[in-house]
Structure formats: C-alpha cells, structure tokens
Amino acid sequence: MRWDAQRLDLEEPEVLPGLPTVRGLLRSIEVPEFPGLTFHEVRAKSALNAVPKGSAMPFAYTVNTFRGCSHACVYCMAGDTNVLMADGSQRRIADLRVGDRIIGTDKRDDYRFYVETEVLAHWSTVKPAHRVSLADGTQLVASGDHRFLTGRGWKHVTGTGPGLGQRPHLTTNDSMLGFGRTAPTTPACPDYRRGYLTGMVRGDAHLTVYRYQRAGRVHGDVHRFRLALADVAGLHRTRAYLSEEGVATDWFEFSPGSDRRRPMSAIRTSAAASVARIADVVEWPVAPSLAWHRGFLAGVFDAEGSSSQHVLRITNADDEMLARTMDAFAACGLDAVLEDRGLPNEVRTVRLRGGLGEHMRFVHLVDPAIRRKCQVQGTAITSTADLRVERVEDLHLEMPMYDITTGTGDFIANGVVSHNCFARSTHEWLELDSGKDFDQQIVVKTNVVDVLRRELSRPGWKREHVALGTNTDPYQRAEGRYRLMPGVIDALARSGTPFSILTKGTLARRDVPRLAAASRDVPIGMGVSMAIWDDDLHSALEPGVPTPRARLDLVRAITDAGLPCGVFLAPVLPGLTDRMDHLEAAIGAIAEAGATGVTVLPLHLRPGAREWFTAWLAREHPSLVSRYRQLYGRGAYVPAEYRSWLAARVAPVLARHGLDRQSGGTARGLAG
C-alpha cells in the first residue's frame, strides 16, 4: 500500500514488527472502544494540503487529520437502557447529551474499577433488536453487534455464523460484569415527601417549643425549627418539600469552614403556625405506604447516613428511629441488620447487606438528595449478583438504537459493563476500497499537530485560509480517542492563520470554548453539515452519523458561544430530498437553531463515492436509477438547469427565514 508519503523520515526503521514491508505505517490496531474499526497510525509528511490552482473553493489550504470516516458506526442499546451517571443516578441512553458525566471503568493491574468519564458523542439509528436476559432478572435490548464485558472478555451479542472468522459472542456459559439489576426511580409524591421530611427532621433537625421568663415581661412560648447541613442539596430538598406543605423557611450561613470541617448552611423558622405544621407533617403514620418508606429512608440517609469503604449505614441513638429505619428497609425489600457496638452514647448502626448491587438498588429506589454519598468511583468491580446469561433472543424487529463515545471506551448499562462505539477516493489511493474500508479502515495522522506547527512557522507562510472537514470529518468518533483537534486549533490560532471547520460530529461541542477563545485572535468560520431531515432516509444513508436534531443542538451551542455558524444543507439528493416539504422543514429548523447562514448544494458524485452511492440507490430506490444516469451521465455534477431549478425552489424559503443573501445569510453554490 502507498504509505511512503505519510513518513517524515524514510530511514527510520519500521515500528511494527509484523508489517516489515509496509513503509510509513507505525502500527495498525483494533481497540475495544471502536468495534469493527481498524486504526492505521501513521506519521504524516505534511499537514497543509494546497487546493489546486483554479479551484472554485473559497480557501487555499486544507488540513485532514484522518483518512476515512468512522461515522458509519455500530450502534448498540435501546433508548430506555439506563446509564449510570457520575452522581449515582440513572438516565436513559436516549436522553444523554455530549458533556454528561457518567461512570465507565478502568483496568489497573488485575482489577477493573468504576471511574468517572464523559460522554464525548451520541448517535442513534435503527437496527435489528436482540434481548439479553440474565439470571438476576436484568434485561438488555441491543443490536447483535454490541459488546458486553464478561468474565471471559468482551463478547458480541450475536456471532457471525460458523467457521473461520466467527467473532466471540454471548452464550449461556458467560457471566457479565457489573452490579446487575437495580430498581426504578419513581417521581416524588405527597407520601414520599412526608416520609423524607420525617427522616430528615427527626434525624438531624432542631424542632422545639419551650417557655421562658424574663424580668418585667410576660412569659410566652418560643417556637424553633432549624436544620443545619454541610451538604446543601439536602437543605434545598427539605426547604422545597416544606414549602409544598405551606411552610416558609429562611436560609442562612450556620458556620464557616475550617481546615478540619466544611462550612454549614441552615434553614429556620420561628413562626408558631409553621413549627406546628412541621410537627404535624413528621408525626409517625399509622399505616405508612411504600412511598412513605422510600422517602423516609432517603431523608434519614441524607441526615445520618454514610457510604464509605463499601459499607452503607445509618446511625442513630433513638430506639424509635432505629426501629422505623429497619421497618422501612424491610418494606422496600432491602436486607439490613442492626449492629450494636455497646457505645456509651448508645449510638447503633443499621447496615445494608448485599454489596454494591444492593447499595445501588437502595440509591435508585429511595433517591437521596445528597449525591456525594451515592457515588461508586474507585470501587472495584466485584458483585454477588447472578449475572449469568440465560437467553439471547432475536426479537425479529428493528427499533431505534443509541450509542455513545466515552472517555473510557465503556459505560454501565442496566447495571452491567457495556462497550461504546466509536473522502472515499483517498482510500482508493491507498489501495483500500471506498466503501466498507472507508468506513472501517481509518488512517490516523498521529503527528499532524507537530507537522502543522512546523509548516505554519515557515517564513514563507502567508497565513491563507485553512479549511478543515472538506474531505473527512475532523470530529468523527476517532477524534475522541486521538484528540488531535485541540492541537490543530491552537497551532492555527497562535500562527495568526484564519480557518474554518465543517463537521457533522457533535464531538465538536468539546472544543467550543477553545474555538471561542481562538476567535479573539483569528477569524474563524464554523459550519455544520446536515444533508437529510427525514429520519428514515437519515437512518438508511447516514447510519453512523449524529441525527439532524443532534447537529442542530451543536449549532445552538456554537452560536451561544458567540461564534458564527452556517449550516450546509448538502448534499440535496434529486428525487429524495428536493421536495418542498423536505426543504421547508429543514430550513425552518435550521433558522430556529440560530444558524447565521445556509448553503444549499446538490449532490456531487465523484469517482469512489459514485460507485458506493449508485449501488445503494439501485438496491433501495431502483425507480430513480434512470434519472440519476441522466443527471450525472456527463460527470460528477448535476447540469446547470437542475441547479437553477433548485435555487429558485429554495430562494423564497430562505428569504422568509431571513437566510437569503440580502438578509445576511447565504445560499451559495446553486447557480453558475
């Protein structure tokens, strides 16, 4: 393969012993974070690529950090799969967003630990669904391509058929790793709120009515309620729940912090009616409901609970409180034991048994306010849960699937360790095909930042416009692993070189603050590509690309940071996306997202992409094949007549939304 041009030093010996004949290649690797992909790490000879003279492109140079694009990715989980967040709560994978803090894992020596990580990217598509059932009752719905961590390594949900090349997949001989089935978190109701207030107020508050007498004055009753905590989340919830009961409280700073203790805040009231109302709310109920028990456990845990050294406990010296705590654990189906160490102050402990699995079930069932006590970071992945695979069923239906890229390459899905997922003609130049290889064989220019800095520092560099994303997307999933773009952005900005970025990858949100800072030194243009508004067509043509709605969220993030952001409604597909209803819906949504301009471009079918697209069209829309032969029979571009027709079609829509040229927007590339 033609790797020589990638090298900086052709005399340097090959790094990868297994490929002695492939010059320019450092190594080829497959990593768990990106199933189905191979990364070919190379040392680039150059970073700045000059645009051919006479080109109509509005820039002189490009930088491409990758060859190939991993946006054609493998998807994994059903949208209602619960992902463990960094604060111990759970959120549906469909509802995650880039930047969310979640839990992944990290292997240290022979052990794997739960660690905090970040959602770097988020996608969805439609895939055939399979249900995986575990012995403890856990169920997961995933595509056959997805992988889970078992005691014998990462396993795909399904295999690929018998014989050579069969991939490791789940069988009934496998057991997954994690803490397993937990419990759903249900919204707070009046009984839950009263239970919470009972546990919190009886556990840690000062609630009293007393009489005093002073010389020369008539004695009277004094009413006092005060709750002081170092964790303000518990105070905020208590104050909100009291407000629901008609009790207003004042917030004040109770004590300053020191080297040995944290500062404490407090709420209070001295109104007789309010104190009487609190006393009424925290009376022991005659027949407490399950919701009351859940709320009580949350309140007393926030007031007097702890979770340290893998032990979850609640301490108290009051017999009634301890008995009620034990009753609440039993009512919730949680196994707890009362421990008495014979302390002089009669403080005893109610301890939850069952390890991390029961701890997480407690957290998700009762939903404490103080999340510091609910985290699993630093805990080794050991569990008594029965996570044996009992069944893998083909559901014989296709359904929406979601996937994320994280900093650790994995995440916790329904309590088990789950894997995350992560220009065509340029691949043919490397003697790779422009279809499957373009999607799965990704060339990574590992030294592109250093080479770029050297080229930008040359005396002859005239600081001409540099464009990124014109060939392959710089924010494809591989960027989450290699993090090349921060260095590229810094190198261009520090050299005084104006640049622009075109992407469809929501991973770009990671660098928005860096781009905003760089824009103070050099002109920066941002563009987000959105070819297809129709969900079904998007799933068929762009299965590995963030949804149009996710990309519009990226537009909002960019413009909110003060950067201009145009949208490339491109390519428009004749007969598929050039209908008025499609154009109206897409341009309206783009305008609502705050885009500063729209560029509408019809499809170009260059060699490499032409063969791939034509095969797809013949398979999915055979009735359009003859029309495409007519439109593209003379080359890669549609005739001028079609461009003029499309320009006239979109012009009034753009004008109506203030996105035409007269209003400051743009609809370039349609005429001439």
XYZ file of C-alpha atoms in Angstrom:
672
model
C 0.000 0.000 0.000
C 1.098 3.587 -0.631
C 2.168 4.546 2.865
C 5.550 6.074 1.980
C 4.131 9.566 1.537
C 2.987 9.539 5.134
C 6.518 9.307 6.537
C 8.671 12.056 7.970
C 11.868 10.022 7.956
C 12.040 7.220 5.433
C 15.239 5.937 7.004
C 13.558 5.249 10.325
C 13.099 1.503 10.866
C 9.559 0.168 10.873
C 7.937 0.191 14.312
C 5.506 -2.677 13.805
C 7.463 -5.931 13.505
C 4.611 -7.776 11.839
C 4.459 -5.435 8.835
C 8.058 -5.087 7.623
C 7.058 -4.353 4.020
C 4.642 -1.524 4.738
C 6.678 1.655 4.901
C 5.155 4.706 6.563
C 2.927 2.731 8.897
C 3.641 2.877 12.635
C 1.068 0.311 13.670
C -2.421 -0.981 12.936
C -4.643 -1.518 15.953
C -8.148 -2.556 16.877
C -9.330 -1.191 20.201
C -12.385 -2.135 22.277
C -13.761 1.408 22.118
C -14.377 1.112 18.357
C -15.663 -2.351 17.409
C -15.282 -3.174 13.733
C -12.731 -0.428 13.078
C -9.020 -0.617 12.427
C -6.819 2.410 13.036
C -3.682 2.690 10.929
C -1.433 5.102 12.815
C 0.982 6.901 10.519
C 3.478 9.754 10.657
C 2.425 12.388 8.154
C 4.970 14.015 5.883
C 2.839 17.150 5.558
C -0.246 18.634 7.170
C -1.190 21.568 4.928
C -2.698 20.444 1.627
C -2.826 23.100 -1.100
C -6.060 23.375 -3.070
C -5.379 23.071 -6.831
C -4.992 26.424 -8.544
C -8.114 27.489 -10.392
C -10.388 25.691 -7.929
C -13.658 27.411 -7.036
C -13.114 26.608 -3.373
C -13.104 29.724 -1.112
C -9.943 28.577 0.692
C -6.365 27.886 -0.291
C -5.367 25.039 2.040
C -6.930 22.125 3.897
C -5.895 20.001 6.857
C -7.195 16.443 7.234
C -6.363 14.689 10.485
C -7.821 11.376 9.245
C -8.318 9.447 6.042
C -11.589 7.542 6.088
C -14.534 8.261 8.340
C -15.822 6.212 11.231
C -19.220 7.923 11.251
C -20.566 4.714 9.721
C -20.538 3.187 13.173
C -22.001 0.237 15.038
C -24.949 1.029 17.293
C -25.886 -0.605 20.489
C -28.631 -0.067 23.027
C -32.381 0.502 23.101
C -33.316 4.051 24.089
C -34.740 3.111 27.504
C -31.477 1.472 28.654
C -30.407 3.080 31.923
C -26.879 4.503 32.023
C -25.189 5.071 35.389
C -24.370 8.749 35.919
C -21.408 10.064 37.918
C -23.692 11.109 40.800
C -25.093 7.583 41.147
C -28.384 8.298 39.404
C -29.501 6.687 36.149
C -30.566 8.240 32.855
C -31.968 6.720 29.682
C -29.293 6.436 26.999
C -31.633 8.233 24.575
C -31.633 11.262 26.899
C -27.854 11.568 27.312
C -26.064 14.586 25.919
C -22.468 15.361 24.996
C -20.630 16.539 28.113
C -22.660 14.467 30.590
C -20.581 12.905 33.359
C -21.156 9.180 33.645
C -19.447 6.062 35.021
C -17.056 3.940 32.975
C -14.337 1.533 34.030
C -10.560 1.469 34.220
C -8.377 -1.631 34.439
C -5.483 -1.401 36.892
C -3.221 -4.415 37.055
C -5.558 -7.399 37.514
C -8.605 -5.423 38.675
C -11.174 -3.216 36.985
C -12.602 -0.185 38.813
C -15.543 2.154 38.326
C -14.325 5.617 37.298
C -15.906 8.871 36.183
C -15.830 9.702 32.489
C -17.521 11.990 29.967
C -19.926 11.489 27.069
C -17.957 12.648 24.035
C -20.515 11.874 21.344
C -24.058 10.480 20.984
C -25.783 8.823 17.984
C -28.922 6.918 17.055
C -30.147 4.715 14.221
C -32.491 1.777 13.592
C -31.110 -1.745 13.988
C -32.430 -5.323 14.405
C -33.007 -5.888 18.116
C -31.981 -8.720 20.440
C -32.949 -9.215 24.079
C -30.315 -10.488 26.534
C -31.739 -11.914 29.775
C -29.580 -12.505 32.856
C -30.224 -14.781 35.811
C -30.809 -11.901 38.260
C -33.639 -10.526 36.119
C -31.609 -7.927 34.228
C -32.690 -7.485 30.610
C -30.874 -5.588 27.873
C -32.066 -4.857 24.353
C -29.182 -4.309 21.942
C -28.071 -4.848 18.374
C -26.255 -8.066 17.567
C -23.050 -6.071 17.012
C -22.914 -4.647 20.510
C -20.490 -5.987 23.103
C -20.640 -6.566 26.850
C -17.857 -7.375 29.284
C -17.956 -10.937 30.607
C -15.666 -12.953 32.834
C -14.051 -14.197 29.634
C -13.620 -10.828 27.955
C -15.694 -8.685 25.610
C -18.431 -10.594 23.808
C -20.741 -9.540 20.979
C -24.445 -10.142 21.460
C -24.530 -12.484 18.470
C -21.987 -14.305 16.329
C -21.435 -14.134 12.588
C -22.020 -17.754 11.649
C -19.848 -20.862 11.969
C -16.339 -21.316 10.733
C -13.207 -19.213 10.471
C -13.709 -15.597 11.495
C -16.518 -16.299 13.937
C -16.486 -13.463 16.477
C -16.741 -14.016 20.256
C -20.391 -13.767 21.291
C -22.610 -14.347 24.304
C -23.629 -17.874 25.282
C -25.217 -19.376 28.371
C -21.696 -20.146 29.584
C -20.980 -16.422 30.033
C -21.472 -14.183 33.064
C -21.396 -10.421 32.699
C -19.532 -8.000 34.948
C -21.224 -5.249 36.939
C -23.637 -4.919 39.847
C -26.713 -6.049 37.938
C -30.401 -5.305 38.379
C -31.266 -2.255 40.442
C -34.635 -0.539 40.879
C -36.520 2.214 39.062
C -36.545 5.739 40.465
C -40.126 6.988 40.660
C -41.219 10.632 40.925
C -41.846 12.122 44.375
C -45.462 12.065 45.581
C -47.030 13.578 48.769
C -46.348 10.417 50.804
C -42.716 10.325 49.632
C -42.241 13.995 50.545
C -43.695 13.488 54.034
C -41.534 10.425 54.549
C -38.451 12.383 53.500
C -39.250 15.241 55.880
C -39.839 12.782 58.728
C -36.473 11.113 58.209
C -34.606 14.394 57.802
C -36.269 16.419 60.568
C -36.332 13.615 63.135
C -32.823 12.607 62.132
C -30.972 15.910 62.214
C -33.169 18.958 62.829
C -33.858 21.033 65.928
C -37.659 21.234 66.404
C -38.914 22.504 69.755
C -41.411 24.655 71.614
C -40.353 25.951 75.028
C -41.331 28.591 77.576
C -39.041 31.208 79.087
C -39.496 34.029 81.548
C -37.690 37.380 81.783
C -37.950 40.015 84.470
C -40.621 42.571 83.768
C -42.139 40.627 80.865
C -44.945 38.160 80.436
C -43.593 34.736 79.729
C -44.547 33.068 76.465
C -43.910 30.089 74.203
C -40.907 30.121 71.871
C -41.136 28.138 68.600
C -37.965 26.977 66.913
C -37.166 24.922 63.799
C -33.623 24.744 62.473
C -31.819 22.330 60.155
C -28.084 22.762 59.509
C -26.158 20.657 56.978
C -22.850 20.770 55.163
C -24.474 19.278 52.027
C -26.787 21.952 50.684
C -28.620 19.509 48.380
C -30.375 18.058 51.428
C -31.284 21.557 52.616
C -32.655 22.554 49.235
C -34.875 19.484 49.052
C -36.098 19.881 52.644
C -36.887 23.533 52.067
C -38.768 22.740 48.839
C -40.778 19.939 50.462
C -41.649 22.171 53.446
C -42.827 24.814 51.002
C -45.141 22.198 49.456
C -46.618 21.796 52.965
C -47.157 25.546 53.324
C -44.078 26.210 55.482
C -41.707 29.034 54.507
C -38.158 28.991 55.884
C -35.212 31.390 55.931
C -31.771 30.374 54.618
C -28.646 31.449 56.498
C -24.985 30.533 56.896
C -24.670 28.475 60.055
C -20.907 28.104 60.498
C -17.802 28.878 58.413
C -15.490 26.189 57.156
C -12.068 25.365 58.561
C -9.159 23.096 57.789
C -10.959 20.276 59.598
C -14.609 20.777 58.696
C -16.740 22.010 55.863
C -18.899 25.145 56.090
C -22.533 24.586 57.054
C -25.698 26.283 55.867
C -29.108 26.113 57.533
C -32.826 26.838 57.210
C -35.081 28.004 60.044
C -38.446 29.386 61.070
C -39.809 30.766 64.351
C -43.423 31.139 63.279
C -45.728 29.244 65.628
C -48.005 28.050 62.832
C -45.054 26.853 60.746
C -43.457 24.933 63.616
C -46.809 23.334 64.440
C -47.237 22.344 60.786
C -43.790 20.728 60.667
C -44.563 18.763 63.843
C -47.782 17.541 62.236
C -46.057 16.512 58.986
C -43.390 14.430 60.761
C -45.802 12.518 63.002
C -45.365 8.768 62.640
C -48.069 7.455 60.276
C -50.326 4.638 61.468
C -50.031 2.675 58.204
C -47.100 4.033 56.177
C -47.181 3.411 52.421
C -44.252 2.127 50.370
C -43.737 5.665 49.042
C -43.517 6.959 52.629
C -40.933 4.263 53.477
C -38.878 5.216 50.422
C -38.989 8.894 51.343
C -38.157 8.157 54.985
C -35.066 6.174 54.007
C -33.939 8.962 51.673
C -34.394 11.576 54.435
C -32.734 9.658 57.227
C -29.876 8.648 54.895
C -29.317 12.305 53.940
C -29.431 13.243 57.647
C -27.437 10.435 59.255
C -26.303 8.009 56.586
C -22.917 7.298 55.058
C -21.418 5.127 52.363
C -17.719 4.587 52.859
C -15.346 1.676 52.437
C -18.120 -0.153 50.563
C -20.463 -0.069 53.590
C -23.813 1.740 53.536
C -25.083 2.547 57.025
C -27.452 4.794 59.014
C -26.636 5.616 62.646
C -28.859 6.834 65.488
C -29.279 6.500 69.234
C -33.078 6.679 69.335
C -34.886 3.339 69.616
C -37.928 4.532 67.671
C -35.816 5.900 64.793
C -33.815 2.692 64.563
C -36.943 0.529 64.590
C -38.607 2.669 61.910
C -35.448 2.522 59.795
C -35.374 -1.276 59.999
C -39.082 -1.414 59.080
C -38.517 0.832 56.055
C -35.641 -1.313 54.766
C -37.830 -4.423 55.115
C -40.793 -2.738 53.373
C -38.548 -1.885 50.420
C -37.224 -5.442 50.178
C -33.740 -4.474 51.311
C -31.741 -6.690 53.654
C -30.478 -4.667 56.647
C -29.093 -5.587 60.047
C -28.977 -3.612 63.315
C -25.499 -3.539 64.848
C -24.799 -2.523 68.453
C -21.169 -1.997 69.431
C -22.053 -1.100 73.031
C -21.017 2.554 72.760
C -21.591 4.754 75.839
C -23.760 7.164 73.842
C -25.950 4.205 72.714
C -25.412 5.026 69.049
C -26.197 1.993 66.903
C -25.991 1.326 63.185
C -28.385 -0.065 60.613
C -26.229 -1.586 57.874
C -27.414 -2.618 54.424
C -26.181 -6.027 53.327
C -25.644 -7.364 49.828
C -22.712 -5.399 48.424
C -22.675 -2.793 45.677
C -25.678 -4.253 43.858
C -27.919 -3.676 46.877
C -26.329 -0.289 47.525
C -27.239 0.853 44.014
C -30.734 -0.615 44.320
C -31.140 1.421 47.523
C -29.878 4.596 45.816
C -32.158 4.230 42.796
C -35.196 3.115 44.801
C -35.152 5.777 47.535
C -33.366 8.592 45.600
C -31.424 10.537 48.272
C -30.746 14.217 47.647
C -27.090 14.185 48.739
C -25.445 12.521 45.749
C -21.960 12.601 47.256
C -22.956 9.551 49.266
C -24.244 7.692 46.186
C -21.134 7.542 44.002
C -19.225 4.396 43.009
C -15.987 5.975 41.762
C -12.939 3.993 42.858
C -14.908 0.847 43.712
C -13.618 -2.419 42.284
C -15.986 -4.323 40.007
C -16.970 -7.241 42.174
C -20.518 -8.414 42.668
C -22.573 -11.160 44.271
C -25.296 -10.667 41.647
C -26.069 -13.652 39.428
C -25.223 -12.219 36.009
C -25.198 -15.474 34.066
C -26.578 -15.176 30.529
C -29.815 -17.156 30.392
C -31.117 -16.259 26.928
C -30.256 -14.219 23.841
C -33.412 -13.748 21.757
C -33.836 -12.287 18.289
C -36.877 -10.020 18.632
C -37.445 -10.077 14.847
C -37.974 -6.341 14.693
C -35.976 -3.224 14.003
C -36.031 -0.434 16.548
C -34.176 2.792 17.404
C -30.752 2.127 18.894
C -28.426 4.581 20.608
C -24.728 4.692 21.277
C -22.228 6.963 22.920
C -18.499 7.514 22.888
C -16.935 7.973 26.318
C -13.509 8.808 27.632
C -13.016 5.266 28.943
C -14.496 3.387 25.995
C -17.317 1.885 28.022
C -20.253 2.687 30.300
C -22.639 0.964 32.717
C -25.902 -0.095 31.039
C -28.656 -1.553 33.230
C -26.003 -2.386 35.807
C -23.503 -4.214 33.565
C -20.338 -3.077 31.781
C -21.180 -2.165 28.204
C -18.945 -1.317 25.269
C -19.265 2.019 23.440
C -18.885 2.609 19.741
C -16.830 4.924 18.006
C -13.147 11.418 1.046
C -13.650 7.828 -0.092
C -11.440 8.243 -3.139
C -8.431 8.920 -0.908
C -8.777 5.359 0.370
C -8.532 4.001 -3.160
C -5.234 5.851 -3.499
C -4.042 3.823 -0.512
C -5.324 0.679 -2.276
C -8.263 0.363 0.119
C -11.820 0.272 -1.205
C -14.068 3.326 -0.985
C -16.974 1.518 0.623
C -16.512 -0.704 3.648
C -12.808 0.123 4.025
C -13.546 3.853 4.059
C -15.899 3.263 6.991
C -13.724 0.771 8.875
C -10.055 1.362 7.926
C -9.183 4.743 9.409
C -5.778 6.284 8.764
C -4.729 8.470 11.714
C -2.031 11.110 11.210
C -0.687 10.886 14.739
C 1.920 13.632 14.352
C -0.252 16.059 12.382
C -0.092 18.760 15.086
C 3.712 18.843 15.214
C 3.982 18.867 11.418
C 1.381 21.626 11.157
C 3.210 23.817 13.703
C 6.441 23.454 11.734
C 4.762 24.331 8.436
C 2.959 27.353 9.912
C 6.228 28.710 11.339
C 7.973 28.844 7.952
C 8.885 32.382 6.796
C 7.048 31.868 3.528
C 3.708 31.041 5.119
C 1.229 33.792 4.124
C -1.491 32.882 6.637
C -4.010 31.965 3.972
C -7.385 30.486 4.880
C -7.199 26.846 6.014
C -10.294 24.630 5.892
C -10.881 21.504 7.979
C -13.573 18.933 7.250
C -13.602 19.278 3.474
C -12.565 15.662 2.854
C -13.175 13.677 6.040
C -14.815 14.842 9.238
C -12.267 16.032 11.849
C -14.811 15.273 14.594
C -15.561 11.701 13.687
C -15.513 9.199 16.536
C -11.771 8.536 16.289
C -11.150 12.123 17.459
C -12.483 11.051 20.851
C -9.509 8.701 21.156
C -6.716 10.701 19.490
C -7.704 14.294 20.440
C -5.884 15.902 17.511
C -8.166 18.902 17.009
C -7.244 20.893 20.169
C -3.639 20.996 18.981
C -4.659 21.875 15.418
C -6.863 24.741 16.655
C -4.110 26.114 18.906
C -1.464 25.873 16.161
C -3.591 27.774 13.650
C -4.691 30.454 16.135
C -1.190 31.109 17.502
C 0.219 31.474 13.998
C -2.440 34.035 13.073
C -3.962 31.773 10.419
C -7.707 32.150 9.731
C -9.524 28.843 9.463
C -12.898 27.189 9.155
C -14.309 23.859 10.290
C -17.062 21.850 8.627
C -18.400 18.911 10.634
C -21.393 16.750 11.293
C -19.886 15.363 14.508
C -21.361 16.510 17.820
C -17.964 15.832 19.420
C -17.130 19.373 18.253
C -19.006 20.683 21.317
C -15.978 19.645 23.369
C -13.851 22.307 21.649
C -16.390 25.154 21.500
C -14.752 27.049 24.439
C -11.322 26.653 22.803
C -12.688 27.891 19.475
C -14.371 30.875 21.133
C -11.052 31.832 22.732
C -9.184 31.375 19.439
C -11.695 33.598 17.623
C -10.312 36.556 19.563
C -7.004 36.110 17.699
C -8.030 34.994 14.195
C -11.196 34.868 12.080
C -12.924 31.503 12.492
C -15.812 30.096 10.492
C -17.910 27.175 11.722
C -20.134 25.051 9.539
C -22.346 22.113 10.404
C -23.378 19.742 7.643
C -26.946 18.452 7.590
C -27.888 16.615 4.430
C -31.104 14.845 5.390
C -34.062 15.880 7.518
C -36.180 12.743 7.045
C -35.441 10.276 9.870
C -35.917 7.117 7.780
C -33.694 8.363 4.983
C -31.096 9.518 7.509
C -31.030 6.046 9.071
C -30.528 4.425 5.666
C -27.868 6.776 4.266
C -26.114 8.050 7.397
C -26.487 5.271 9.975
C -23.345 6.253 11.856
C -23.847 9.998 11.896
C -25.455 12.098 14.649
C -29.100 12.816 13.928
C -30.110 16.111 12.275
C -31.623 17.255 15.575
C -28.393 16.491 17.433
C -26.473 18.525 14.871
C -28.871 21.447 15.309
C -28.112 21.278 19.043
C -24.443 21.682 18.042
C -25.374 24.771 16.009
C -27.069 26.257 19.078
C -24.001 25.545 21.235
C -21.702 27.250 18.716
C -23.838 30.363 18.305
C -24.464 30.559 22.058
C -20.671 30.825 22.443
C -20.677 33.895 20.187
C -19.326 32.171 17.077
C -20.978 32.452 13.664
C -22.207 29.104 12.404
C -23.507 28.296 8.965
C -25.333 25.136 8.002
C -24.590 23.235 4.828
C -27.863 21.722 3.688
C -25.887 19.433 1.476
C -26.000 17.348 -0.455
C -29.551 17.734 -1.735
C -30.488 14.389 -3.308
C -32.541 14.663 -6.515
C -35.852 12.889 -6.160
C -35.276 12.235 -2.463
C -34.648 15.447 -0.528
C -35.528 18.164 -3.034
C -39.278 18.048 -2.297
C -40.748 21.301 -0.988
C -41.967 19.758 2.283
C -38.480 18.439 2.999
C -36.782 21.746 2.180
C -39.349 23.782 4.148
C -38.976 21.630 7.262
C -35.181 21.528 7.127
C -34.631 25.267 6.527
C -37.212 26.198 9.182
C -35.451 24.044 11.774
C -32.049 25.448 10.802
C -33.298 29.013 11.232
C -34.825 28.190 14.606
C -31.457 26.768 15.757
C -29.862 30.198 15.239
C -27.736 29.490 12.170
C -26.150 32.581 10.669
C -26.393 31.254 7.126
C -27.426 28.306 4.967
C -25.573 26.873 1.988
C -27.643 24.589 -0.234
C -25.713 22.264 -2.545
C -26.882 19.424 -4.784
C -25.220 16.021 -4.642
C -21.789 15.578 -6.255
C -20.942 12.043 -7.390
C -17.190 11.837 -7.751
C -15.450 8.552 -8.541
C -15.381 6.351 -5.455
C -18.476 7.892 -3.907
C -20.348 7.347 -7.205
C -19.947 3.564 -7.109
C -20.926 3.326 -3.454
C -23.993 5.598 -3.816
C -25.150 4.036 -7.091
C -25.141 0.574 -5.521
C -27.221 1.865 -2.608
C -29.662 3.653 -4.952
C -30.178 0.550 -7.118
C -30.881 -1.501 -4.005
C -33.156 0.943 -2.164
C -34.688 3.193 -4.879
C -34.386 1.394 -8.241
C -37.021 3.675 -9.828
C -34.592 6.631 -9.530
C -31.624 4.958 -11.235
C -32.525 6.175 -14.727
C -32.983 9.767 -13.506
C -29.543 9.751 -11.853
C -27.996 8.365 -15.025
C -29.479 11.307 -16.885
C -28.382 13.905 -14.303
C -24.868 12.542 -13.752
C -24.200 10.988 -17.152
C -21.628 13.649 -18.065
C -19.682 13.824 -14.814
C -19.782 14.390 -11.089
C -22.068 17.439 -11.124
C -25.728 17.980 -11.960
C -26.490 20.121 -15.034
C -26.910 23.874 -14.701
C -30.648 23.508 -15.329
C -31.103 21.474 -12.162
C -29.021 23.909 -10.112
C -31.132 26.832 -11.344
C -34.351 24.956 -10.625
C -33.184 24.169 -7.073
C -32.048 27.755 -6.496
C -35.467 29.096 -7.452
C -37.103 26.482 -5.228
C -35.229 27.385 -2.051
C -34.875 31.161 -2.520
C -38.319 32.141 -1.135
C -37.926 29.748 1.804
C -34.551 31.234 2.704
C -35.893 34.770 2.373
C -38.857 34.013 4.596
C -36.500 32.877 7.366
C -34.013 35.728 6.890
C -31.343 33.432 5.487
C -31.068 34.755 1.938
C -28.108 36.828 0.783
C -29.940 40.122 1.248
C -30.590 39.233 4.892
C -27.032 38.237 5.599
C -27.396 34.522 5.039
C -26.094 32.554 2.103
C -27.341 30.109 -0.457
C -24.129 29.605 -2.342
C -23.378 27.019 -4.934
C -26.742 26.829 -6.641
C -26.250 28.952 -9.696
C -23.494 29.148 -12.256
